[in-house]
């Protein structure tokens, strides 16, 4: 499938993080396959038609303002014209660890001319990535607990289980 | 308001714990509004029956995997009397799992000791707890907390569900409360560093995610992928803690190229990982102790987990999930 290869190539050039890229590729795969499946989310355009007839993608049920819309910006929209009809297709929104990712492609004369990530920019995704890393934290910032209000205790296994037992006894006493 | 009931049962689980007794603790609760003694007794009876099942499972796995029992299958493999090819399907499956984890953690987690001995202990403990959890679910128990050797797996909530029917809305509405798991301070084991909420239905919202996603148009209608909440976070049902403070010898740093070179002492004294399943939590906690800062960063980038680390000088490193709401 040449279309898919082209999609992958353009995605690669975008340098989207692996997770977003996979999602994007997935979403676009849905695009590249024959449309018509009633998408519950996002939209499905018509198949990436290589006839450049300027047909617009059929928009799906829900989705963002730009999904599935096909903006024809060609000079001549006459039927059957082989003009440079530009059509944009929005892929299905895919949920990733860092948020929803949706990819929009622009097709011109059967070639993908542009791939845009909707809803989550690279920078946003990076900031999500950063927010998930472990950073220094003060003891006072950790969700505090007294042994009276926890139901269980996690700790590295120790050779003497006396500690766990005694702590459990204290917990039992607190709750029963 | 019901009462939380806990039972402690001595079980020899040498495979998981260097020959000392791991005592699985199973907790449940009495029904809402009930403080009647016979109701509490019924809960205790149910928990005792379930605990007997869990106890049997642990004993069985211990007999098979303990390197402290000369007759175990693991010991026979270690002595060269049995090859992996001839080993039981479970042994082979767990070994294959261990190899997969080694690859995913870039070698930080490994089933081979520096002396070349095959040791699946780092995986068996998590597997045993996960199996026990499946048994409890099969017995029809929905609200429980299982603690074996400091690793915790929960289901449901410590408080009885409110009698009002809960709608399926992902936000708003009082969800069932979470289990609160304390985390031991390695510097003073009589105190807790803090706590982490497990289970419940109102898992702590990730405020950052909410800020990004909350108002995205047309996103609210999409079904959650793989059972995740709208926040995009997997539920946290398990918490495992691994440490080098007491027994640095049971975690090896072999196979990892460290900046300093050689097998120096681990960067981290204690590592706690909260995840949606107990095997992942257990394996990743062990991997981070073995691999230090580099593995910590790899893990938080690749897995949807929360991590709390205690360094040698007593400082803490944590993902946002460990932050108290007021401090967020």
Tab-separated table of C-alpha atoms in Angstrom:
chain	number	residue	atom	x	y	z
A	1	UNK	CA	0.000	0.000	0.000
A	2	UNK	CA	1.823	3.016	-1.205
A	3	UNK	CA	-0.512	5.388	0.558
A	4	UNK	CA	0.336	3.856	3.874
A	5	UNK	CA	4.026	4.059	3.205
A	6	UNK	CA	3.625	7.692	2.370
A	7	UNK	CA	1.699	8.242	5.553
A	8	UNK	CA	4.360	6.572	7.612
A	9	UNK	CA	7.051	8.573	5.956
A	10	UNK	CA	5.319	11.842	6.587
A	11	UNK	CA	4.623	10.871	10.154
A	12	UNK	CA	8.241	10.030	10.654
A	13	UNK	CA	9.254	13.402	9.408
A	14	UNK	CA	6.956	14.936	11.951
A	15	UNK	CA	8.940	13.357	14.692
A	16	UNK	CA	5.951	12.605	16.825
A	17	UNK	CA	6.755	10.585	19.901
A	18	UNK	CA	6.524	6.892	19.363
A	19	UNK	CA	3.316	6.551	21.246
A	20	UNK	CA	1.576	9.308	19.364
A	21	UNK	CA	2.971	8.136	16.121
A	22	UNK	CA	1.619	4.647	16.610
A	23	UNK	CA	-1.718	6.099	17.432
A	24	UNK	CA	-1.566	8.290	14.388
A	25	UNK	CA	-0.618	5.451	12.130
A	26	UNK	CA	-3.458	3.452	13.555
A	27	UNK	CA	-5.865	6.240	13.003
A	28	UNK	CA	-4.715	6.740	9.478
A	29	UNK	CA	-4.896	3.082	8.766
A	30	UNK	CA	-8.560	3.359	9.457
A	31	UNK	CA	-8.553	6.150	6.938
A	32	UNK	CA	-6.686	4.257	4.311
A	33	UNK	CA	-8.988	1.295	4.420
A	34	UNK	CA	-12.275	1.569	2.646
A	35	UNK	CA	-14.458	4.008	4.456
A	36	UNK	CA	-18.088	3.658	5.252
A	37	UNK	CA	-17.679	2.060	8.624
A	38	UNK	CA	-19.829	4.119	10.870
A	39	UNK	CA	-17.251	5.554	13.196
A	40	UNK	CA	-18.475	6.055	16.699
A	41	UNK	CA	-15.694	8.477	17.332
A	42	UNK	CA	-13.924	10.748	15.009
A	43	UNK	CA	-14.629	10.402	11.379
A	44	UNK	CA	-13.955	8.331	8.409
A	45	UNK	CA	-13.423	9.993	5.142
A	46	UNK	CA	-13.852	8.305	1.851
A	47	UNK	CA	-10.943	6.171	0.923
A	48	UNK	CA	-7.919	8.207	0.099
A	49	UNK	CA	-9.050	8.437	-3.416
A	50	UNK	CA	-6.256	8.725	-5.864
A	51	UNK	CA	-8.478	10.092	-8.547
A	52	UNK	CA	-8.238	13.604	-7.202
A	53	UNK	CA	-11.774	14.192	-8.225
A	54	UNK	CA	-12.154	16.591	-5.385
A	55	UNK	CA	-14.724	14.511	-3.624
A	56	UNK	CA	-14.925	15.412	-0.053
A	57	UNK	CA	-14.600	12.988	2.783
A	58	UNK	CA	-17.866	11.948	4.253
A	59	UNK	CA	-17.879	13.190	7.752
A	60	UNK	CA	-18.651	10.911	10.610
A	61	UNK	CA	-20.913	11.342	13.546
A	62	UNK	CA	-18.964	13.218	16.118
A	63	UNK	CA	-15.587	14.710	16.483
A	64	UNK	CA	-13.970	18.034	16.531
A	65	UNK	CA	-14.773	20.884	14.260
A	66	UNK	CA	-12.139	19.932	11.776
A	67	UNK	CA	-12.699	16.213	11.665
A	68	UNK	CA	-13.862	14.788	8.466
A	69	UNK	CA	-14.292	18.091	6.912
A	70	UNK	CA	-12.791	18.269	3.534
A	71	UNK	CA	-11.910	21.711	2.522
A	72	UNK	CA	-11.733	22.002	-1.187
A	73	UNK	CA	-9.437	24.828	-1.985
A	74	UNK	CA	-9.015	24.075	-5.588
A	75	UNK	CA	-9.320	26.765	-8.154
A	76	UNK	CA	-11.759	24.842	-10.265
A	77	UNK	CA	-14.234	22.610	-8.563
A	78	UNK	CA	-15.881	21.499	-11.758
A	79	UNK	CA	-16.900	17.922	-11.868
A	80	UNK	CA	-14.294	15.505	-13.018
A	81	UNK	CA	-11.673	18.162	-13.162
A	82	UNK	CA	-8.204	16.921	-12.540
A	83	UNK	CA	-7.293	20.159	-10.859
A	84	UNK	CA	-5.234	20.365	-7.710
A	85	UNK	CA	-8.105	19.661	-5.401
A	86	UNK	CA	-6.886	19.732	-1.848
A	87	UNK	CA	-8.795	17.581	0.561
A	88	UNK	CA	-8.137	17.190	4.250
A	89	UNK	CA	-9.064	14.070	6.111
A	90	UNK	CA	-9.124	13.760	9.856
A	91	UNK	CA	-8.257	10.428	11.328
A	92	UNK	CA	-9.937	8.820	14.265
A	93	UNK	CA	-9.053	10.204	17.683
A	94	UNK	CA	-6.941	7.689	19.522
A	95	UNK	CA	-6.502	7.769	23.254
A	96	UNK	CA	-2.935	7.491	24.428
A	97	UNK	CA	-1.269	7.751	27.782
A	98	UNK	CA	-0.582	11.413	27.084
A	99	UNK	CA	-3.986	12.365	25.840
A	100	UNK	CA	-6.004	12.039	22.691
A	101	UNK	CA	-4.171	12.117	19.419
A	102	UNK	CA	-5.811	12.812	16.108
A	103	UNK	CA	-4.034	13.192	12.825
A	104	UNK	CA	-5.192	15.172	9.841
A	105	UNK	CA	-3.825	14.605	6.368
A	106	UNK	CA	-4.059	16.807	3.362
A	107	UNK	CA	-4.305	15.055	0.025
A	108	UNK	CA	-3.600	16.752	-3.223
A	109	UNK	CA	-3.722	14.960	-6.553
A	110	UNK	CA	-3.679	11.665	-4.740
A	111	UNK	CA	-0.568	12.529	-2.768
A	112	UNK	CA	-0.348	13.371	0.882
A	113	UNK	CA	1.009	16.875	1.097
A	114	UNK	CA	0.669	17.515	4.783
A	115	UNK	CA	0.159	15.657	8.049
A	116	UNK	CA	-0.995	17.618	11.053
A	117	UNK	CA	-1.530	16.389	14.578
A	118	UNK	CA	-4.758	17.713	16.000
A	119	UNK	CA	-5.557	18.094	19.683
A	120	UNK	CA	-2.109	17.408	20.990
A	121	UNK	CA	0.985	19.106	19.763
A	122	UNK	CA	4.421	17.677	20.116
A	123	UNK	CA	5.207	20.167	22.829
A	124	UNK	CA	2.121	19.256	24.790
A	125	UNK	CA	2.971	15.622	24.530
A	126	UNK	CA	6.470	16.302	25.789
A	127	UNK	CA	5.159	18.213	28.735
A	128	UNK	CA	2.910	15.276	29.520
A	129	UNK	CA	5.935	13.051	29.302
A	130	UNK	CA	7.831	15.290	31.675
A	131	UNK	CA	4.958	15.408	34.114
A	132	UNK	CA	5.015	11.633	34.325
A	133	UNK	CA	8.659	11.442	35.370
A	134	UNK	CA	9.736	11.154	38.974
A	135	UNK	CA	10.853	14.456	40.426
A	136	UNK	CA	12.163	15.435	43.866
A	137	UNK	CA	9.367	15.804	46.366
A	138	UNK	CA	9.327	16.956	49.969
A	139	UNK	CA	8.011	14.674	52.658
A	140	UNK	CA	5.345	17.202	53.434
A	141	UNK	CA	4.119	16.974	49.833
A	142	UNK	CA	3.532	13.240	49.896
A	143	UNK	CA	0.009	12.174	50.701
A	144	UNK	CA	0.452	11.809	54.443
A	145	UNK	CA	-0.811	8.972	56.516
A	146	UNK	CA	-0.908	7.934	60.107
A	147	UNK	CA	-0.988	4.238	60.760
A	148	UNK	CA	-4.484	4.798	62.073
A	149	UNK	CA	-5.982	5.720	58.719
A	150	UNK	CA	-4.349	3.208	56.398
A	151	UNK	CA	-5.774	-0.254	55.864
A	152	UNK	CA	-2.523	-1.848	54.786
A	153	UNK	CA	1.197	-1.169	54.632
A	154	UNK	CA	3.635	-1.663	51.767
A	155	UNK	CA	7.294	-2.090	52.502
A	156	UNK	CA	10.276	-3.986	51.275
A	157	UNK	CA	10.195	-7.489	52.652
A	158	UNK	CA	12.329	-7.742	55.726
A	159	UNK	CA	13.897	-10.798	57.203
A	160	UNK	CA	12.142	-10.359	60.486
A	161	UNK	CA	8.424	-10.367	59.990
A	162	UNK	CA	7.901	-9.210	63.542
A	163	UNK	CA	7.556	-5.662	62.329
A	164	UNK	CA	4.796	-6.361	59.861
A	165	UNK	CA	2.982	-8.473	62.363
A	166	UNK	CA	3.128	-5.866	65.071
A	167	UNK	CA	2.080	-3.135	62.691
A	168	UNK	CA	-0.777	-5.300	61.476
A	169	UNK	CA	-1.780	-5.859	65.077
A	170	UNK	CA	-1.875	-2.112	65.548
A	171	UNK	CA	-3.996	-1.748	62.426
A	172	UNK	CA	-6.359	-4.436	63.606
A	173	UNK	CA	-6.658	-2.742	66.948
A	174	UNK	CA	-7.440	0.535	65.243
A	175	UNK	CA	-10.203	-0.932	63.124
A	176	UNK	CA	-11.856	-3.551	65.271
B	1	UNK	CA	-20.597	2.579	58.585
B	2	UNK	CA	-19.066	-0.831	58.257
B	3	UNK	CA	-15.928	-2.042	59.874
B	4	UNK	CA	-12.757	-3.120	58.144
B	5	UNK	CA	-11.808	-6.641	59.130
B	6	UNK	CA	-8.295	-7.980	58.680
B	7	UNK	CA	-6.983	-11.481	59.013
B	8	UNK	CA	-3.368	-12.528	59.187
B	9	UNK	CA	-2.370	-16.062	58.326
B	10	UNK	CA	1.139	-17.396	58.668
B	11	UNK	CA	2.314	-18.938	55.417
B	12	UNK	CA	5.763	-20.148	54.581
B	13	UNK	CA	6.657	-18.457	51.333
B	14	UNK	CA	10.355	-18.955	51.118
B	15	UNK	CA	10.507	-18.573	47.362
B	16	UNK	CA	9.271	-15.071	47.652
B	17	UNK	CA	11.100	-14.140	50.748
B	18	UNK	CA	14.441	-15.656	51.575
B	19	UNK	CA	12.989	-18.257	53.850
B	20	UNK	CA	11.112	-16.013	56.229
B	21	UNK	CA	7.394	-16.241	56.680
B	22	UNK	CA	5.255	-14.030	54.495
B	23	UNK	CA	1.936	-13.441	56.141
B	24	UNK	CA	-0.791	-12.698	53.649
B	25	UNK	CA	-3.227	-10.308	55.216
B	26	UNK	CA	-6.689	-10.260	53.764
B	27	UNK	CA	-9.028	-7.437	54.618
B	28	UNK	CA	-12.673	-6.892	53.880
B	29	UNK	CA	-15.511	-4.989	55.464
B	30	UNK	CA	-18.868	-5.533	57.069
B	31	UNK	CA	-22.029	-4.254	55.447
B	32	UNK	CA	-23.073	-0.633	55.530
B	33	UNK	CA	-24.657	0.525	58.733
B	34	UNK	CA	-24.014	-2.779	60.373
B	35	UNK	CA	-22.092	-3.090	63.558
B	36	UNK	CA	-23.871	-6.232	64.638
B	37	UNK	CA	-21.530	-8.894	65.893
B	38	UNK	CA	-23.031	-11.696	63.814
B	39	UNK	CA	-22.575	-9.701	60.594
B	40	UNK	CA	-18.954	-9.122	61.457
B	41	UNK	CA	-18.631	-12.820	62.159
B	42	UNK	CA	-20.082	-13.664	58.742
B	43	UNK	CA	-17.496	-11.452	57.073
B	44	UNK	CA	-14.741	-13.044	59.101
B	45	UNK	CA	-16.001	-16.487	58.099
B	46	UNK	CA	-16.001	-15.561	54.409
B	47	UNK	CA	-12.553	-14.053	54.657
B	48	UNK	CA	-11.285	-17.097	56.525
B	49	UNK	CA	-12.566	-19.411	53.817
B	50	UNK	CA	-10.981	-17.245	51.136
B	51	UNK	CA	-7.775	-17.034	53.106
B	52	UNK	CA	-7.550	-20.801	53.276
B	53	UNK	CA	-7.652	-20.889	49.488
B	54	UNK	CA	-4.967	-18.224	49.203
B	55	UNK	CA	-2.865	-20.027	51.786
B	56	UNK	CA	-3.042	-23.231	49.758
B	57	UNK	CA	-1.995	-21.425	46.596
B	58	UNK	CA	0.980	-19.802	48.272
B	59	UNK	CA	2.075	-23.081	49.804
B	60	UNK	CA	1.818	-24.819	46.436
B	61	UNK	CA	3.840	-22.179	44.625
B	62	UNK	CA	6.382	-22.176	47.430
B	63	UNK	CA	6.811	-25.937	47.200
B	64	UNK	CA	7.452	-25.564	43.484
B	65	UNK	CA	9.601	-22.433	43.330
B	66	UNK	CA	11.413	-22.042	46.646
B	67	UNK	CA	15.185	-22.230	46.391
B	68	UNK	CA	15.161	-22.838	50.143
B	69	UNK	CA	13.394	-26.158	49.708
B	70	UNK	CA	15.782	-28.787	48.292
B	71	UNK	CA	12.862	-30.771	46.876
B	72	UNK	CA	11.330	-27.899	44.900
B	73	UNK	CA	11.358	-27.903	41.140
B	74	UNK	CA	13.391	-24.690	41.177
B	75	UNK	CA	16.038	-26.309	43.382
B	76	UNK	CA	16.231	-29.339	41.112
B	77	UNK	CA	16.796	-27.049	38.122
B	78	UNK	CA	19.430	-25.154	40.110
B	79	UNK	CA	21.244	-28.408	40.873
B	80	UNK	CA	21.125	-29.405	37.235
B	81	UNK	CA	18.885	-32.414	37.861
B	82	UNK	CA	16.179	-30.985	35.667
B	83	UNK	CA	16.459	-28.927	32.510
B	84	UNK	CA	14.043	-26.169	31.599
B	85	UNK	CA	12.956	-28.288	28.661
B	86	UNK	CA	11.708	-30.928	31.078
B	87	UNK	CA	10.286	-28.441	33.560
B	88	UNK	CA	6.618	-27.905	34.270
B	89	UNK	CA	4.604	-25.619	31.972
B	90	UNK	CA	4.259	-23.020	34.727
B	91	UNK	CA	8.003	-22.952	35.318
B	92	UNK	CA	8.635	-22.495	31.616
B	93	UNK	CA	5.934	-19.846	31.297
B	94	UNK	CA	7.310	-17.830	34.197
B	95	UNK	CA	10.823	-18.139	32.813
B	96	UNK	CA	9.593	-16.861	29.454
B	97	UNK	CA	7.827	-14.009	31.252
B	98	UNK	CA	11.010	-13.185	33.133
B	99	UNK	CA	12.967	-13.018	29.882
B	100	UNK	CA	10.334	-10.686	28.443
B	101	UNK	CA	10.600	-8.456	31.492
B	102	UNK	CA	14.373	-8.465	31.159
B	103	UNK	CA	14.043	-7.186	27.625
B	104	UNK	CA	11.438	-4.558	28.503
B	105	UNK	CA	13.537	-3.217	31.376
B	106	UNK	CA	16.724	-3.195	29.308
B	107	UNK	CA	18.234	-5.852	31.500
B	108	UNK	CA	17.464	-4.260	34.860
B	109	UNK	CA	15.198	-7.140	35.793
B	110	UNK	CA	16.767	-10.539	35.242
B	111	UNK	CA	15.911	-14.099	36.266
B	112	UNK	CA	19.564	-15.089	36.492
B	113	UNK	CA	21.678	-14.536	39.551
B	114	UNK	CA	25.277	-13.409	39.150
B	115	UNK	CA	26.336	-16.989	39.889
B	116	UNK	CA	24.286	-18.129	36.910
B	117	UNK	CA	21.556	-19.723	38.975
B	118	UNK	CA	18.025	-19.418	37.666
B	119	UNK	CA	15.949	-17.545	40.225
B	120	UNK	CA	12.385	-16.574	39.421
B	121	UNK	CA	11.659	-15.226	42.906
B	122	UNK	CA	11.226	-11.704	41.611
B	123	UNK	CA	8.319	-12.909	39.500
B	124	UNK	CA	6.825	-15.690	41.594
B	125	UNK	CA	5.760	-13.436	44.431
B	126	UNK	CA	3.785	-11.140	42.164
B	127	UNK	CA	2.368	-14.131	40.320
B	128	UNK	CA	1.275	-15.725	43.594
B	129	UNK	CA	-0.535	-12.581	44.707
B	130	UNK	CA	-2.184	-12.170	41.299
B	131	UNK	CA	-3.350	-15.806	41.392
B	132	UNK	CA	-4.736	-15.297	44.868
B	133	UNK	CA	-6.607	-12.237	43.625
B	134	UNK	CA	-8.148	-14.244	40.797
B	135	UNK	CA	-9.265	-16.853	43.304
B	136	UNK	CA	-10.884	-14.252	45.533
B	137	UNK	CA	-12.754	-12.859	42.539
B	138	UNK	CA	-13.812	-16.380	41.582
B	139	UNK	CA	-15.137	-16.854	45.114
B	140	UNK	CA	-17.389	-13.866	44.508
B	141	UNK	CA	-15.543	-11.470	46.788
B	142	UNK	CA	-15.511	-7.952	45.392
B	143	UNK	CA	-14.112	-5.772	48.173
B	144	UNK	CA	-10.811	-6.927	49.560
B	145	UNK	CA	-7.205	-5.984	50.151
B	146	UNK	CA	-4.481	-8.596	50.054
B	147	UNK	CA	-1.030	-7.919	51.481
B	148	UNK	CA	1.705	-10.495	51.116
B	149	UNK	CA	5.169	-9.556	52.221
B	150	UNK	CA	4.569	-5.868	51.746
B	151	UNK	CA	3.112	-6.143	48.253
B	152	UNK	CA	-0.515	-5.123	48.056
B	153	UNK	CA	-3.362	-5.990	45.690
B	154	UNK	CA	-6.860	-4.623	46.160
B	155	UNK	CA	-10.309	-4.950	44.699
B	156	UNK	CA	-13.216	-2.608	45.231
B	157	UNK	CA	-13.361	-0.481	48.312
B	158	UNK	CA	-12.804	-0.656	52.080
B	159	UNK	CA	-16.168	0.991	52.671
B	160	UNK	CA	-19.508	-0.536	51.779
B	161	UNK	CA	-20.983	0.924	48.641
B	162	UNK	CA	-23.560	3.611	49.183
B	163	UNK	CA	-27.082	2.214	48.789
B	164	UNK	CA	-27.866	4.719	46.028
B	165	UNK	CA	-27.310	3.338	42.565
B	166	UNK	CA	-24.237	4.828	41.036
B	167	UNK	CA	-24.548	6.092	37.490
B	168	UNK	CA	-21.835	5.252	35.049
B	169	UNK	CA	-20.546	8.757	34.795
B	170	UNK	CA	-16.780	8.944	34.779
B	171	UNK	CA	-16.714	12.155	36.754
B	172	UNK	CA	-18.652	13.566	39.599
B	173	UNK	CA	-20.732	11.601	42.036
B	174	UNK	CA	-19.259	10.088	45.124
B	175	UNK	CA	-17.250	7.086	44.036
B	176	UNK	CA	-16.471	4.302	46.430
B	177	UNK	CA	-13.568	5.214	48.667
B	178	UNK	CA	-10.129	3.841	47.940
B	179	UNK	CA	-8.008	1.568	50.058
B	180	UNK	CA	-5.212	3.563	51.612
B	181	UNK	CA	-1.849	1.824	51.617
B	182	UNK	CA	0.846	3.240	53.854
B	183	UNK	CA	4.473	3.099	52.731
B	184	UNK	CA	7.143	2.238	55.268
B	185	UNK	CA	9.929	4.718	55.900
B	186	UNK	CA	13.122	2.704	55.399
B	187	UNK	CA	14.981	4.962	57.819
B	188	UNK	CA	12.495	4.269	60.599
B	189	UNK	CA	10.337	1.272	59.973
B	190	UNK	CA	7.926	2.204	62.717
B	191	UNK	CA	6.754	5.189	60.710
B	192	UNK	CA	5.173	5.727	57.333
B	193	UNK	CA	6.523	7.950	54.576
B	194	UNK	CA	3.073	8.541	53.259
B	195	UNK	CA	0.199	6.729	51.687
B	196	UNK	CA	-1.219	5.848	48.311
B	197	UNK	CA	-4.870	5.261	47.402
B	198	UNK	CA	-5.628	1.974	45.651
B	199	UNK	CA	-8.851	0.845	44.019
B	200	UNK	CA	-12.114	2.574	44.794
B	201	UNK	CA	-13.932	4.179	41.904
B	202	UNK	CA	-12.839	7.752	42.299
B	203	UNK	CA	-9.163	7.323	41.645
B	204	UNK	CA	-7.266	10.520	42.155
B	205	UNK	CA	-7.694	12.621	39.029
B	206	UNK	CA	-4.565	13.589	37.257
B	207	UNK	CA	-4.954	17.320	37.289
B	208	UNK	CA	-2.509	17.837	34.472
B	209	UNK	CA	-4.362	15.460	32.221
B	210	UNK	CA	-7.646	17.070	33.131
B	211	UNK	CA	-6.296	20.456	32.231
B	212	UNK	CA	-5.246	19.235	28.806
B	213	UNK	CA	-8.162	16.988	28.074
B	214	UNK	CA	-11.021	18.356	30.076
B	215	UNK	CA	-12.374	20.809	27.580
B	216	UNK	CA	-11.348	19.119	24.354
B	217	UNK	CA	-14.392	19.307	22.095
B	218	UNK	CA	-15.928	16.086	20.950
B	219	UNK	CA	-13.646	14.002	23.103
B	220	UNK	CA	-16.000	13.275	25.904
B	221	UNK	CA	-18.100	10.961	23.787
B	222	UNK	CA	-15.362	8.584	22.783
B	223	UNK	CA	-15.380	5.330	24.707
B	224	UNK	CA	-12.464	4.906	27.038
B	225	UNK	CA	-9.733	2.823	25.525
B	226	UNK	CA	-8.843	-0.403	27.360
B	227	UNK	CA	-11.002	0.437	30.330
B	228	UNK	CA	-9.220	3.592	31.248
B	229	UNK	CA	-10.898	6.505	32.858
B	230	UNK	CA	-11.221	9.749	30.965
B	231	UNK	CA	-8.061	10.959	32.627
B	232	UNK	CA	-6.229	8.443	30.470
B	233	UNK	CA	-4.787	6.765	33.538
B	234	UNK	CA	-4.970	3.072	34.186
B	235	UNK	CA	-6.566	2.165	37.511
B	236	UNK	CA	-4.150	1.585	40.363
B	237	UNK	CA	-4.922	-1.708	42.051
B	238	UNK	CA	-1.490	-2.857	43.159
B	239	UNK	CA	1.418	-1.428	45.116
B	240	UNK	CA	4.762	-3.165	45.493
B	241	UNK	CA	7.809	-2.014	47.390
B	242	UNK	CA	11.326	-3.248	46.837
B	243	UNK	CA	14.322	-2.282	48.862
B	244	UNK	CA	18.031	-2.647	49.296
B	245	UNK	CA	18.162	-1.390	52.882
B	246	UNK	CA	17.811	-4.671	54.697
B	247	UNK	CA	18.813	-7.178	52.101
B	248	UNK	CA	20.706	-5.552	49.292
B	249	UNK	CA	21.896	-9.008	48.411
B	250	UNK	CA	18.597	-10.116	46.927
B	251	UNK	CA	18.639	-7.584	44.118
B	252	UNK	CA	21.473	-7.742	41.640
B	253	UNK	CA	22.842	-4.983	39.541
B	254	UNK	CA	24.551	-7.278	37.089
B	255	UNK	CA	23.886	-6.760	33.399
B	256	UNK	CA	23.482	-3.029	33.638
B	257	UNK	CA	26.234	-0.745	32.514
B	258	UNK	CA	26.442	1.847	35.216
B	259	UNK	CA	28.125	5.201	34.905
B	260	UNK	CA	30.499	4.361	37.722
B	261	UNK	CA	31.055	0.881	36.388
B	262	UNK	CA	30.974	-2.261	38.455
B	263	UNK	CA	28.388	-3.382	40.923
B	264	UNK	CA	28.233	-0.491	43.304
B	265	UNK	CA	25.547	-0.178	45.900
B	266	UNK	CA	22.148	0.664	44.444
B	267	UNK	CA	21.204	4.338	44.059
B	268	UNK	CA	17.922	3.803	45.805
B	269	UNK	CA	17.176	2.432	49.242
B	270	UNK	CA	13.512	1.771	48.582
B	271	UNK	CA	11.256	1.897	45.538
B	272	UNK	CA	7.463	1.665	45.544
B	273	UNK	CA	5.511	1.211	42.320
B	274	UNK	CA	1.745	1.500	41.944
B	275	UNK	CA	0.282	-0.138	38.835
B	276	UNK	CA	-2.886	-1.774	37.596
B	277	UNK	CA	-1.511	-5.260	38.212
B	278	UNK	CA	0.717	-6.633	40.919
B	279	UNK	CA	3.242	-8.424	38.712
B	280	UNK	CA	4.035	-5.193	36.866
B	281	UNK	CA	4.320	-3.280	40.141
B	282	UNK	CA	6.576	-5.902	41.701
B	283	UNK	CA	8.849	-6.402	38.710
B	284	UNK	CA	9.279	-2.678	38.034
B	285	UNK	CA	10.035	-1.890	41.684
B	286	UNK	CA	12.757	-4.528	41.644
B	287	UNK	CA	14.059	-3.286	38.299
B	288	UNK	CA	14.335	0.313	39.521
B	289	UNK	CA	16.273	-0.715	42.642
B	290	UNK	CA	18.630	-2.709	40.421
B	291	UNK	CA	18.951	-0.161	37.622
B	292	UNK	CA	18.844	3.104	39.523
B	293	UNK	CA	18.041	6.468	38.001
B	294	UNK	CA	18.296	5.367	34.385
B	295	UNK	CA	15.776	2.590	34.892
B	296	UNK	CA	13.528	4.916	36.889
B	297	UNK	CA	13.307	7.289	33.936
B	298	UNK	CA	12.791	4.439	31.479
B	299	UNK	CA	9.983	2.996	33.564
B	300	UNK	CA	8.091	6.256	34.026
B	301	UNK	CA	8.364	6.951	30.305
B	302	UNK	CA	7.216	3.501	29.176
B	303	UNK	CA	4.655	2.452	31.752
B	304	UNK	CA	1.562	4.044	33.149
B	305	UNK	CA	2.606	3.704	36.781
B	306	UNK	CA	3.324	5.836	39.834
B	307	UNK	CA	6.670	5.601	41.583
B	308	UNK	CA	7.994	6.753	44.961
B	309	UNK	CA	11.732	6.436	45.511
B	310	UNK	CA	13.812	6.896	48.652
B	311	UNK	CA	17.452	7.723	47.905
B	312	UNK	CA	20.418	6.966	50.142
B	313	UNK	CA	20.419	10.425	51.677
B	314	UNK	CA	16.756	10.147	52.581
B	315	UNK	CA	15.488	12.337	49.736
B	316	UNK	CA	12.329	11.397	47.889
B	317	UNK	CA	11.582	11.233	44.177
B	318	UNK	CA	7.987	10.787	43.081
B	319	UNK	CA	5.659	10.882	40.134
B	320	UNK	CA	2.681	13.251	40.496
B	321	UNK	CA	0.409	10.452	41.657
B	322	UNK	CA	2.074	10.402	45.059
B	323	UNK	CA	1.464	14.072	45.668
B	324	UNK	CA	-1.127	15.089	48.194
B	325	UNK	CA	-3.989	16.977	46.478
B	326	UNK	CA	-3.201	20.110	48.499
B	327	UNK	CA	0.399	20.076	47.346
B	328	UNK	CA	-0.407	19.431	43.701
